[in-house]
Tab-separated table of C-alpha atoms in Angstrom:
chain	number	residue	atom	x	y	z
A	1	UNK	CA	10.381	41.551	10.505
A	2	UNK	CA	13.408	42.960	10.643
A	3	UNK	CA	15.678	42.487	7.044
A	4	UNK	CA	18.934	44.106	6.102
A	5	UNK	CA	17.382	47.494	5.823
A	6	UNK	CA	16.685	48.186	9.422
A	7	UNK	CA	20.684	47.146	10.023
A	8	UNK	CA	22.848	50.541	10.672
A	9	UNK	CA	26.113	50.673	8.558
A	10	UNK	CA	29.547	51.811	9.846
A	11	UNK	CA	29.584	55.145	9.896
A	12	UNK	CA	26.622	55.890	11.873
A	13	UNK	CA	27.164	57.534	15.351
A	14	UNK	CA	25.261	55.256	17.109
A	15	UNK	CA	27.741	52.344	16.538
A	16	UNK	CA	30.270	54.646	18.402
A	17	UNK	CA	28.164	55.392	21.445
A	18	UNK	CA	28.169	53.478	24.732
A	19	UNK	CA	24.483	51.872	24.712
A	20	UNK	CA	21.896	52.823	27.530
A	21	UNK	CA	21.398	49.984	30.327
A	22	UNK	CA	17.699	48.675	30.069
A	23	UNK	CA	15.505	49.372	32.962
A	24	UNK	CA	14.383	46.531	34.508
A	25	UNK	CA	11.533	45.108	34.715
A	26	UNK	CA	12.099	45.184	30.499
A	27	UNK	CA	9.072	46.711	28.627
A	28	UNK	CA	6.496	44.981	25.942
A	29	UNK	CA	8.749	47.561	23.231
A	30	UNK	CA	12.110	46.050	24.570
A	31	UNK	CA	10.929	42.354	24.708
A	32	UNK	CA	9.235	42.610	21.543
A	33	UNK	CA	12.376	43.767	19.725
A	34	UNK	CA	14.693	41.200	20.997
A	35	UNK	CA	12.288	39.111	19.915
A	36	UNK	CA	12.316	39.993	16.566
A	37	UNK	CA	16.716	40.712	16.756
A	38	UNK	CA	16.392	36.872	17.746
A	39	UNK	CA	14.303	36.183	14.580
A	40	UNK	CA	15.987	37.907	12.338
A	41	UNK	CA	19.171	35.995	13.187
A	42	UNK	CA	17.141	32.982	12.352
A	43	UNK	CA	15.890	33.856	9.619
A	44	UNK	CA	19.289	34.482	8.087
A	45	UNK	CA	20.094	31.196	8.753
A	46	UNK	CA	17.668	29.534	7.134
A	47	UNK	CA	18.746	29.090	3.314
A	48	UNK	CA	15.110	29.490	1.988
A	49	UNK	CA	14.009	32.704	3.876
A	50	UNK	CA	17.002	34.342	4.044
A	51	UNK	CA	17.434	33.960	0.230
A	52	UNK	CA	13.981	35.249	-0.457
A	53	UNK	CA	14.508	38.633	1.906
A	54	UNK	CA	18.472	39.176	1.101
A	55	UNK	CA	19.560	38.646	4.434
A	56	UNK	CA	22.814	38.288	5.429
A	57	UNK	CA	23.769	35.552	7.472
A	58	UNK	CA	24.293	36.591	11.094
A	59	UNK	CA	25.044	34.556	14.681
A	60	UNK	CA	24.491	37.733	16.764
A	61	UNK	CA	22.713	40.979	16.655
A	62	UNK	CA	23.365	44.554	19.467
A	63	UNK	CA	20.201	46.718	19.545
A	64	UNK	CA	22.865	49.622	18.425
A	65	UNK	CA	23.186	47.842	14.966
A	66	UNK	CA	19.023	48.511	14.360
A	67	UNK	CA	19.826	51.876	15.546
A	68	UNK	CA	18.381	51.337	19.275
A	69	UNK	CA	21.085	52.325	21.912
A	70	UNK	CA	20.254	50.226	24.537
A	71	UNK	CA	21.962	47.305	26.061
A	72	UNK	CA	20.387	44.225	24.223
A	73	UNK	CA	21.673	41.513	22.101
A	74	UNK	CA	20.449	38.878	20.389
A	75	UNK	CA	22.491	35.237	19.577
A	76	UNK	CA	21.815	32.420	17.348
A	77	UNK	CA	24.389	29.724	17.137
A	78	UNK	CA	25.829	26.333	17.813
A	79	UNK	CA	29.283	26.004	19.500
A	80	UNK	CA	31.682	23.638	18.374
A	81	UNK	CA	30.686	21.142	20.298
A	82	UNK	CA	27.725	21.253	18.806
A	83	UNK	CA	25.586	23.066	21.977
A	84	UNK	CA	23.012	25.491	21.070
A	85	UNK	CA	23.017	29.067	22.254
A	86	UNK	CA	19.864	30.816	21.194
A	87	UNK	CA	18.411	34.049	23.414
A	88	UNK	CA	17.953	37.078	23.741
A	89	UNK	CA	19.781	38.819	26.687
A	90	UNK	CA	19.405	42.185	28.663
A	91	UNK	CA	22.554	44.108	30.231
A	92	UNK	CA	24.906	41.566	29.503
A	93	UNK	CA	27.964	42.248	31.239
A	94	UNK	CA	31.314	40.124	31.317
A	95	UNK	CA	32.143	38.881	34.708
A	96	UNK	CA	35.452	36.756	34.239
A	97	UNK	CA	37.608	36.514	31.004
A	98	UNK	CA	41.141	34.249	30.520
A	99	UNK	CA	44.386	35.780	30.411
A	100	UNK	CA	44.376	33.550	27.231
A	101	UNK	CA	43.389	34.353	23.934
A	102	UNK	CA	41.833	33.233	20.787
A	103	UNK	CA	40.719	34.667	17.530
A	104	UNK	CA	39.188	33.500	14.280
A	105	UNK	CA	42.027	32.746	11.770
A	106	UNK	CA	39.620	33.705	8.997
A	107	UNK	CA	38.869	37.090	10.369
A	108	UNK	CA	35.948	38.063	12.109
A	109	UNK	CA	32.276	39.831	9.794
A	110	UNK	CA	29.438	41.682	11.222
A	111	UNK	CA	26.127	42.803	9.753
A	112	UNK	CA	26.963	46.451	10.020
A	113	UNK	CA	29.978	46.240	7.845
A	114	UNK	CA	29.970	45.608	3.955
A	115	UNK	CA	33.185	45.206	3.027
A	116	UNK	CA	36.021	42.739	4.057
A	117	UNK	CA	38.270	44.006	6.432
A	118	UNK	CA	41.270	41.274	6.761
A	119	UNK	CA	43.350	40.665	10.030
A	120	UNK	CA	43.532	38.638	13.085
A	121	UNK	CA	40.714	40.288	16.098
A	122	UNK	CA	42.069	38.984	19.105
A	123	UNK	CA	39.619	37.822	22.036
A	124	UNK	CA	39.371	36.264	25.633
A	125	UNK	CA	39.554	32.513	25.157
A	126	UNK	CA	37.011	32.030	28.053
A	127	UNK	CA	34.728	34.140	29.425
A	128	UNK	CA	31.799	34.305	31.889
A	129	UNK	CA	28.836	36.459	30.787
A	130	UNK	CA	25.825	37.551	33.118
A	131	UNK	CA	22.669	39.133	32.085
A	132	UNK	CA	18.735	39.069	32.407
A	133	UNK	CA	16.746	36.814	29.131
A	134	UNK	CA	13.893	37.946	27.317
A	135	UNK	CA	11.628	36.838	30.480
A	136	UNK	CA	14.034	38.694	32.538
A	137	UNK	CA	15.056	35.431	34.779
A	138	UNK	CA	19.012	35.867	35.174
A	139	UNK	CA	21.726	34.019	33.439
A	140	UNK	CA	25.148	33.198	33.477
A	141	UNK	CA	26.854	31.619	30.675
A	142	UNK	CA	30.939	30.320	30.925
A	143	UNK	CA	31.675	30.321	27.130
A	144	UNK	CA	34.938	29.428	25.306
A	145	UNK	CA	36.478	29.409	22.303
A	146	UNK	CA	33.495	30.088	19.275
A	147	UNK	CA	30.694	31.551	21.607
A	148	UNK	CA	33.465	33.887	23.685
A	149	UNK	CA	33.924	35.426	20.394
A	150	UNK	CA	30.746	35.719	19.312
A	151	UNK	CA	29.412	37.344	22.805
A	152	UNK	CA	32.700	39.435	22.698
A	153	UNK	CA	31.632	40.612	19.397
A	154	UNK	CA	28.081	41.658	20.173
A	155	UNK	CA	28.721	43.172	23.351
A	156	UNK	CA	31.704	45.278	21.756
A	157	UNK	CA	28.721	47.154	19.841
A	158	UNK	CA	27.222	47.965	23.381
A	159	UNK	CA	30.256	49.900	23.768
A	160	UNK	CA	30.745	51.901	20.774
A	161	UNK	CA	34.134	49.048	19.815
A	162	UNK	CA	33.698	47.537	16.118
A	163	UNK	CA	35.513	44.260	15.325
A	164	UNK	CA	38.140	46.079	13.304
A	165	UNK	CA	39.362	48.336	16.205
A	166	UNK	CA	40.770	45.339	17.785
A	167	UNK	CA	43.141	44.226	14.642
A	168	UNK	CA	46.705	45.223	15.044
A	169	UNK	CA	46.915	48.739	12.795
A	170	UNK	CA	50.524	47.792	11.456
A	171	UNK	CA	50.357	43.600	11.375
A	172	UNK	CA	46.630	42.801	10.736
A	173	UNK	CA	47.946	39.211	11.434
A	174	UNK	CA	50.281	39.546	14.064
A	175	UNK	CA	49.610	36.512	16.790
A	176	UNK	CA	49.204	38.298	20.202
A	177	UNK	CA	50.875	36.611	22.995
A	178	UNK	CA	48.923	33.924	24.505
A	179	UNK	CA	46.770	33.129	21.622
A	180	UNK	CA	45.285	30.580	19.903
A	181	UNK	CA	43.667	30.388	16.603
A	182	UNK	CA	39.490	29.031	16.883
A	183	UNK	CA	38.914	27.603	13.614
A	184	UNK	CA	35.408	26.947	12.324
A	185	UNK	CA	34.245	26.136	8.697
């Protein structure tokens, strides 16, 4: 099980390197640990386990963050319309994004960060996302809004970027052009 110890901090080189694509057909190792990036994420959602392990509460998870560099994530979440995204993916690579833009108006967090670091991280409104699941059958998501962000995010760390490279340096809360604020509780 995978718990707040195996997560890398900032600092660590390998959340500055570009992440290895995964050969494909994806190994027992490879499929195995999504599995378990997958479980962690909902494990630190639910209020009972992730109290008794001191997790922290996470939507997504990049193999670079439990210091693997390959090209893996792992999401957990519900949009705001209240649909479900929950899988593991393989090479995902962004196909389309809006000129538009959103962010989070109360910042943006991640797992490998433990401190607050306030500002406004600016983001496609809409993307389109392809990429192989944990059974390595193909996929391609059109997300908007909450889930852009949260893919964004995660595949960010399969590039080396950290949320907090994307906030203005002089005006943390400066309102790019074409962007919207995504609010969610």
């Amino acid at each position: 099980m995978i718990t707040m110890n195996d997560i890398v901090r900032e600092g660590n080189p390998i959340l500055e390197q570009i992440a290895t694509p995964v050969e494909i057909p994806i190994n027992d190792q490879e499929r195995k640990t999504l599995k378990e990036m997958l479980q962690y994420l909902k494990n630190s959602q639910d209020e009972e386990i992730s109290k008794k392990h001191q997790l922290r509460p996470g939507v997504g998870l990049a193999a670079p963050q439990i210091g693997l560099s390959k090209r893996m994530i792992a999401v957990h979440f519900e949009d705001l319309n209240g649909k479900q995204f929950s899988e593991g993916l393989i090479n995902p690579k962004i196909i389309s994004h809006s000129v538009e833009k959103t962010f989070l108006s109360n910042g943006e967090g991640c797992l490998s960060v433990d401190r607050e670091i306030p500002g406004y991280v600016p983001r496609y409104a809409k993307v389109t996302v392809k990429a192989l699941n944990v059974h390595g059958d193909p996929i391609k998501w059109r997300l908007r809004g909450y889930a852009a962000i949260v893919i964004q995010h995660e595949i960010d760390h399969l590039n080396g970027i950290m949320f907090y490279d994307h906030i203005n340096k002089t005006n943390p809360f400066h309102i790019p052009e074409n962007a919207k604020a995504c609010d969610v509780e």
